[in-house]
C-alpha positions as a Python dict, from the first residue, in 0.01 Angstrom:
ca = {
    (1, 'R'): (0, 0, 0),
    (2, 'I'): (-364, -56, 72),
    (3, 'C'): (-621, -174, -180),
    (4, 'Y'): (-978, -230, -63),
    (5, 'I'): (-1165, -519, -226),
    (6, 'Y'): (-1544, -473, -224),
    (7, 'T'): (-1704, -817, -235),
    (8, 'K'): (-2058, -714, -339),
    (9, 'C'): (-1943, -563, -670),
    (10, 'G'): (-1596, -718, -703),
    (11, 'H'): (-1420, -384, -753),
    (12, 'A'): (-1079, -304, -609),
    (13, 'V'): (-1004, 51, -497),
    (14, 'P'): (-639, 139, -432),
    (15, 'M'): (-581, 395, -160),
    (16, 'V'): (-303, 603, -311),
    (17, 'R'): (-245, 831, -12),
    (18, 'H'): (-244, 553, 246),
    (19, 'S'): (50, 333, 328),
    (20, 'V'): (144, 99, 606),
    (21, 'E'): (459, 220, 780),
    (22, 'C'): (742, -16, 860),
    (23, 'D'): (793, -80, 1230),
    (24, 'N'): (1115, -278, 1197),
    (25, 'R'): (1404, -148, 1410),
    (26, 'N'): (1649, -257, 1138),
    (27, 'C'): (1491, -37, 872),
    (28, 'K'): (1660, 301, 837),
    (29, 'F'): (1326, 459, 736),
    (30, 'S'): (1122, 316, 1024),
    (31, 'R'): (993, 526, 1312),
    (32, 'A'): (1119, 243, 1535),
    (33, 'H'): (1477, 281, 1409),
    (34, 'P'): (1693, 393, 1704),
    (35, 'S'): (1818, 751, 1674),
    (36, 'D'): (2163, 647, 1796),
    (37, 'C'): (2202, 388, 1517),
    (38, 'N'): (2411, 555, 1247),
    (39, 'G'): (2739, 541, 1060),
    (40, 'S'): (2908, 216, 966),
    (41, 'K'): (2719, 15, 1231),
    (42, 'C'): (2389, 119, 1077),
    (43, 'K'): (2512, 39, 725),
    (44, 'Q'): (2611, -312, 837),
    (45, 'T'): (2297, -400, 1032),
    (46, 'C'): (2008, -197, 886),
    (47, 'W'): (1830, -173, 553),
    (48, 'Q'): (1965, 128, 366),
    (49, 'Y'): (1697, 132, 95),
    (50, 'R'): (1321, 118, 100),
    (51, 'Q'): (1183, -233, 71),
    (52, 'Y'): (929, -321, -197),
    (53, 'P'): (592, -204, -65),
    (54, 'Q'): (371, -473, 80),
    (55, 'Q'): (13, -499, -43),
    (56, 'Y'): (-262, -503, 219),
    (57, 'S'): (-604, -587, 70),
    (58, 'P'): (-889, -601, 321),
    (59, 'H'): (-1214, -748, 184),
    (60, 'I'): (-1518, -536, 260),
    (61, 'A'): (-1868, -685, 240),
    (62, 'A'): (-2017, -382, 64),
    (63, 'Y'): (-2036, -201, -271),
    (64, 'C'): (-1750, 28, -369),
    (65, 'P'): (-1798, 407, -350),
    (66, 'S'): (-1847, 433, -730),
    (67, 'C'): (-2123, 173, -732),
    (68, 'L'): (-2290, 338, -432),
    (69, 'S'): (-2285, 682, -594),
    (70, 'S'): (-2423, 553, -925),
    (71, 'S'): (-2712, 374, -754),
    (72, 'T'): (-2851, 691, -592),
}
């Protein structure tokens, strides 16, 4: 999950449609997961459920879109 933090107004804006994809080979849902990894071997060595989503919060030295639109 991505949530932009705008430092000039202090608002946080979550980006609902954006997510950071897993690139771990041992994650069954990753694009990096080998196509030949399946069956009992996969169940023993790879995550079989989605991990709790990580939060990525870049700080942006600007006003949020709502503050910008209300100031014009």
